[in-house]
Amino acid sequence: MNVVREINKINERELELGISGSWHDEYKDSAYLFIGGLHFDLTEGDVITIFSQYGEVMDINLPRDKTTGKTRGFAFLMYEDQRSTVLAVDNLNGAQVLGKTLRVDHVKNYKQPKIKGEDGEWEEPEEQSMNAKPEAIMDEGPALDSDASSVISLDPEDPMREYILAQRKEEKALKKSKKSKKSKKSKSEKTSKKRHRDDDRR
């Protein structure tokens, strides 16, 4: 709780003095946050829901007890844009969530947790973890070169996703039916012309 008060005092002091720089500038190269004081029943999804109001969450590490599997009450979270960390620290530090006070602070040098390699040994991850990054869903079906620019990716959590996909399917079905009508019409025209030629030859 002392850290929460200290961060709030620093923010108030900056406002009183009208300082042009900010203590947040020290952390401008890190998009990671430390979140302490989390209720043990909160899941990764719950934490993402709370913190996504200040930016797109790209990675979350919510450590769990190895024997019980329960969360340990703290997490590390990464935003897509570092400026979101400033908003989250200023607005969520000291917030009450399920009766517990959150401690939200910057992390200067976050180190990815080690992972088990093929040989069972713990090793440093080769790539940056992005376990919370929303997956973009590309429209199903082959896209023609002329269609490529019109294909829009959809977030799987978008509440309008199903409606948009249904609209796209209807549009495709309509286009296919128009194409099939045109091809049937052109085939019937070809057969009628062929009949006329055959009749002329007789």
Coordinates of C-alpha atoms in Angstrom, one line a residue:
M1 CA 0.0 0.0 0.0
N2 CA 3.0 2.3 0.6
V3 CA 4.1 2.0 -3.0
V4 CA 0.6 3.0 -4.2
R5 CA 0.7 6.1 -2.0
E6 CA 4.2 7.0 -3.1
I7 CA 3.2 6.8 -6.8
N8 CA 0.2 9.0 -6.1
K9 CA 2.3 11.5 -4.2
I10 CA 4.8 11.7 -7.1
N11 CA 2.0 12.4 -9.6
E12 CA 0.5 15.1 -7.4
R13 CA 3.9 16.7 -6.8
E14 CA 4.5 16.8 -10.6
L15 CA 1.1 18.5 -11.1
E16 CA 1.8 21.1 -8.4
L17 CA 5.2 22.0 -9.8
G18 CA 4.1 22.0 -13.4
I19 CA 7.1 19.9 -14.4
S20 CA 7.3 19.5 -18.2
G21 CA 9.0 16.1 -18.0
S22 CA 7.5 13.2 -16.1
W23 CA 8.9 10.4 -14.0
H24 CA 7.2 8.1 -16.5
D25 CA 9.8 9.1 -19.1
E26 CA 12.3 6.9 -17.3
Y27 CA 10.3 3.9 -18.6
K28 CA 9.6 5.0 -22.1
D29 CA 11.5 2.0 -23.6
S30 CA 9.3 -0.6 -21.8
A31 CA 5.7 -1.4 -22.6
Y32 CA 5.5 -3.8 -19.6
L33 CA 3.6 -3.2 -16.3
F34 CA 3.8 -4.9 -12.9
I35 CA 0.3 -5.5 -11.4
G36 CA 0.2 -6.5 -7.7
G37 CA -2.6 -7.1 -5.3
L38 CA -4.7 -9.1 -7.7
H39 CA -7.5 -11.3 -6.3
F40 CA -6.5 -15.0 -6.5
D41 CA -9.7 -15.8 -8.4
L42 CA -8.9 -13.5 -11.3
T43 CA -7.8 -15.2 -14.6
E44 CA -5.7 -13.9 -17.4
G45 CA -8.9 -12.9 -19.3
D46 CA -10.1 -10.9 -16.3
V47 CA -6.9 -9.0 -16.0
I48 CA -6.8 -8.3 -19.8
T49 CA -10.4 -7.1 -19.6
I50 CA -9.6 -4.6 -16.8
F51 CA -6.4 -3.3 -18.4
S52 CA -7.6 -3.3 -22.1
Q53 CA -9.5 0.0 -21.5
Y54 CA -6.1 1.8 -21.7
G55 CA -4.7 0.0 -24.8
E56 CA -4.3 -3.2 -26.7
V57 CA -2.8 -5.9 -24.5
M58 CA -0.2 -8.0 -26.3
D59 CA 1.3 -10.3 -23.6
I60 CA 0.4 -11.3 -20.0
N61 CA 2.2 -13.4 -17.5
L62 CA 0.1 -14.4 -14.5
P63 CA 2.3 -16.7 -12.4
R64 CA 0.6 -19.6 -10.7
D65 CA 1.5 -21.8 -7.8
K66 CA 3.1 -25.0 -9.2
T67 CA 1.3 -27.3 -6.8
T68 CA -2.2 -25.8 -6.6
G69 CA -2.4 -24.0 -9.9
K70 CA -3.8 -20.9 -8.2
T71 CA -2.6 -17.5 -9.2
R72 CA 0.0 -15.8 -7.0
G73 CA -1.7 -12.4 -6.9
F74 CA 0.5 -10.5 -9.3
A75 CA 1.1 -10.3 -13.1
F76 CA 3.2 -8.7 -15.8
L77 CA 1.3 -7.2 -18.7
M78 CA 2.6 -5.7 -22.0
Y79 CA 0.8 -3.2 -24.1
E80 CA 1.1 -2.7 -27.8
D81 CA 1.9 1.0 -27.3
Q82 CA 4.1 2.1 -24.4
R83 CA 2.0 5.2 -23.8
S84 CA -0.8 2.9 -22.5
T85 CA 1.4 2.0 -19.6
V86 CA 1.4 5.6 -18.4
L87 CA -2.4 5.7 -18.5
A88 CA -2.7 2.4 -16.7
V89 CA -0.3 3.4 -14.0
D90 CA -2.0 6.8 -13.4
N91 CA -5.5 5.4 -13.5
L92 CA -5.4 1.9 -12.1
N93 CA -2.7 2.2 -9.4
G94 CA -4.7 2.2 -6.1
A95 CA -7.9 1.0 -7.7
Q96 CA -10.1 -1.5 -5.8
V97 CA -10.9 -4.8 -7.6
L98 CA -12.8 -7.4 -5.8
G99 CA -12.0 -5.8 -2.4
K100 CA -8.2 -5.7 -3.0
T101 CA -6.1 -2.6 -3.8
L102 CA -4.1 -2.9 -7.1
R103 CA -0.5 -1.8 -7.3
V104 CA 0.3 -0.9 -10.8
D105 CA 3.8 0.2 -11.8
H106 CA 6.2 0.3 -14.7
V107 CA 8.7 -2.4 -15.3
K108 CA 12.1 -1.2 -16.7
N109 CA 13.7 -4.5 -17.8
Y110 CA 11.2 -7.3 -18.1
K111 CA 12.7 -10.7 -18.6
Q112 CA 10.5 -13.3 -20.3
P113 CA 9.9 -16.5 -18.2
K114 CA 12.1 -19.4 -19.1
I115 CA 10.5 -22.3 -21.1
K116 CA 11.2 -26.0 -21.2
G117 CA 13.2 -27.0 -24.2
E118 CA 13.1 -30.3 -26.1
D119 CA 15.6 -31.9 -23.8
G120 CA 13.5 -30.9 -20.7
E121 CA 16.0 -28.2 -19.6
W122 CA 14.8 -24.6 -18.8
E123 CA 16.0 -22.1 -21.4
E124 CA 15.4 -18.5 -22.5
P125 CA 12.6 -18.1 -25.1
E126 CA 13.8 -17.3 -28.6
E127 CA 11.0 -15.0 -29.4
Q128 CA 8.9 -12.3 -27.6
S129 CA 5.8 -13.8 -26.1
M130 CA 2.6 -12.4 -27.5
N131 CA 0.1 -14.7 -25.8
A132 CA -2.6 -12.0 -25.5
K133 CA -2.4 -10.6 -29.0
P134 CA -5.8 -10.8 -30.7
E135 CA -5.7 -13.1 -33.7
A136 CA -6.8 -11.5 -37.0
I137 CA -9.2 -13.8 -38.9
M138 CA -8.9 -13.4 -42.7
D139 CA -12.0 -13.9 -44.8
E140 CA -12.4 -17.6 -45.9
G141 CA -12.1 -18.6 -49.5
P142 CA -9.6 -17.8 -52.2
A143 CA -9.2 -14.1 -52.8
L144 CA -8.6 -12.8 -56.3
D145 CA -5.9 -10.2 -56.9
S146 CA -8.6 -7.6 -57.4
D147 CA -10.2 -8.7 -54.1
A148 CA -7.0 -8.7 -52.0
S149 CA -7.3 -5.0 -51.1
S150 CA -10.9 -5.5 -50.0
V151 CA -10.2 -8.4 -47.6
I152 CA -10.4 -7.1 -44.0
S153 CA -9.2 -9.0 -41.0
L154 CA -11.7 -9.5 -38.2
D155 CA -10.9 -9.7 -34.5
P156 CA -12.4 -13.0 -33.1
E157 CA -13.7 -11.1 -30.0
D158 CA -15.5 -8.5 -32.1
P159 CA -19.2 -8.6 -31.2
M160 CA -20.1 -7.8 -34.8
R161 CA -17.9 -10.6 -36.2
E162 CA -20.7 -13.2 -36.9
Y163 CA -22.9 -10.6 -38.5
I164 CA -20.1 -9.3 -40.8
L165 CA -19.1 -12.9 -41.8
A166 CA -22.8 -13.6 -42.6
Q167 CA -23.0 -10.5 -44.7
R168 CA -19.8 -11.4 -46.6
K169 CA -21.2 -15.0 -47.2
E170 CA -24.4 -13.5 -48.6
E171 CA -22.5 -11.1 -50.9
K172 CA -20.4 -14.0 -52.2
A173 CA -23.4 -16.2 -52.8
L174 CA -25.1 -13.4 -54.6
K175 CA -22.0 -12.8 -56.8
K176 CA -21.8 -16.6 -57.5
S177 CA -25.5 -16.8 -58.5
K178 CA -25.0 -13.8 -60.9
K179 CA -22.0 -15.4 -62.4
S180 CA -23.7 -18.8 -62.8
K181 CA -26.8 -17.0 -64.4
K182 CA -24.4 -15.2 -66.9
S183 CA -22.6 -18.4 -67.7
K184 CA -26.0 -20.3 -68.2
K185 CA -27.2 -17.4 -70.4
S186 CA -24.1 -17.4 -72.5
K187 CA -24.2 -21.2 -72.9
S188 CA -27.9 -21.1 -74.0
E189 CA -27.0 -18.3 -76.5
K190 CA -24.2 -20.5 -77.9
T191 CA -26.4 -23.5 -78.3
S192 CA -29.2 -21.5 -79.9
K193 CA -26.7 -19.9 -82.4
K194 CA -25.4 -23.4 -83.1
R195 CA -28.9 -24.6 -83.8
H196 CA -29.5 -21.7 -86.2
R197 CA -26.3 -22.6 -88.0
D198 CA -27.3 -26.2 -88.2
D199 CA -30.8 -25.3 -89.5
D200 CA -29.2 -23.0 -92.1
R201 CA -27.0 -25.8 -93.4
R202 CA -29.9 -28.1 -93.9

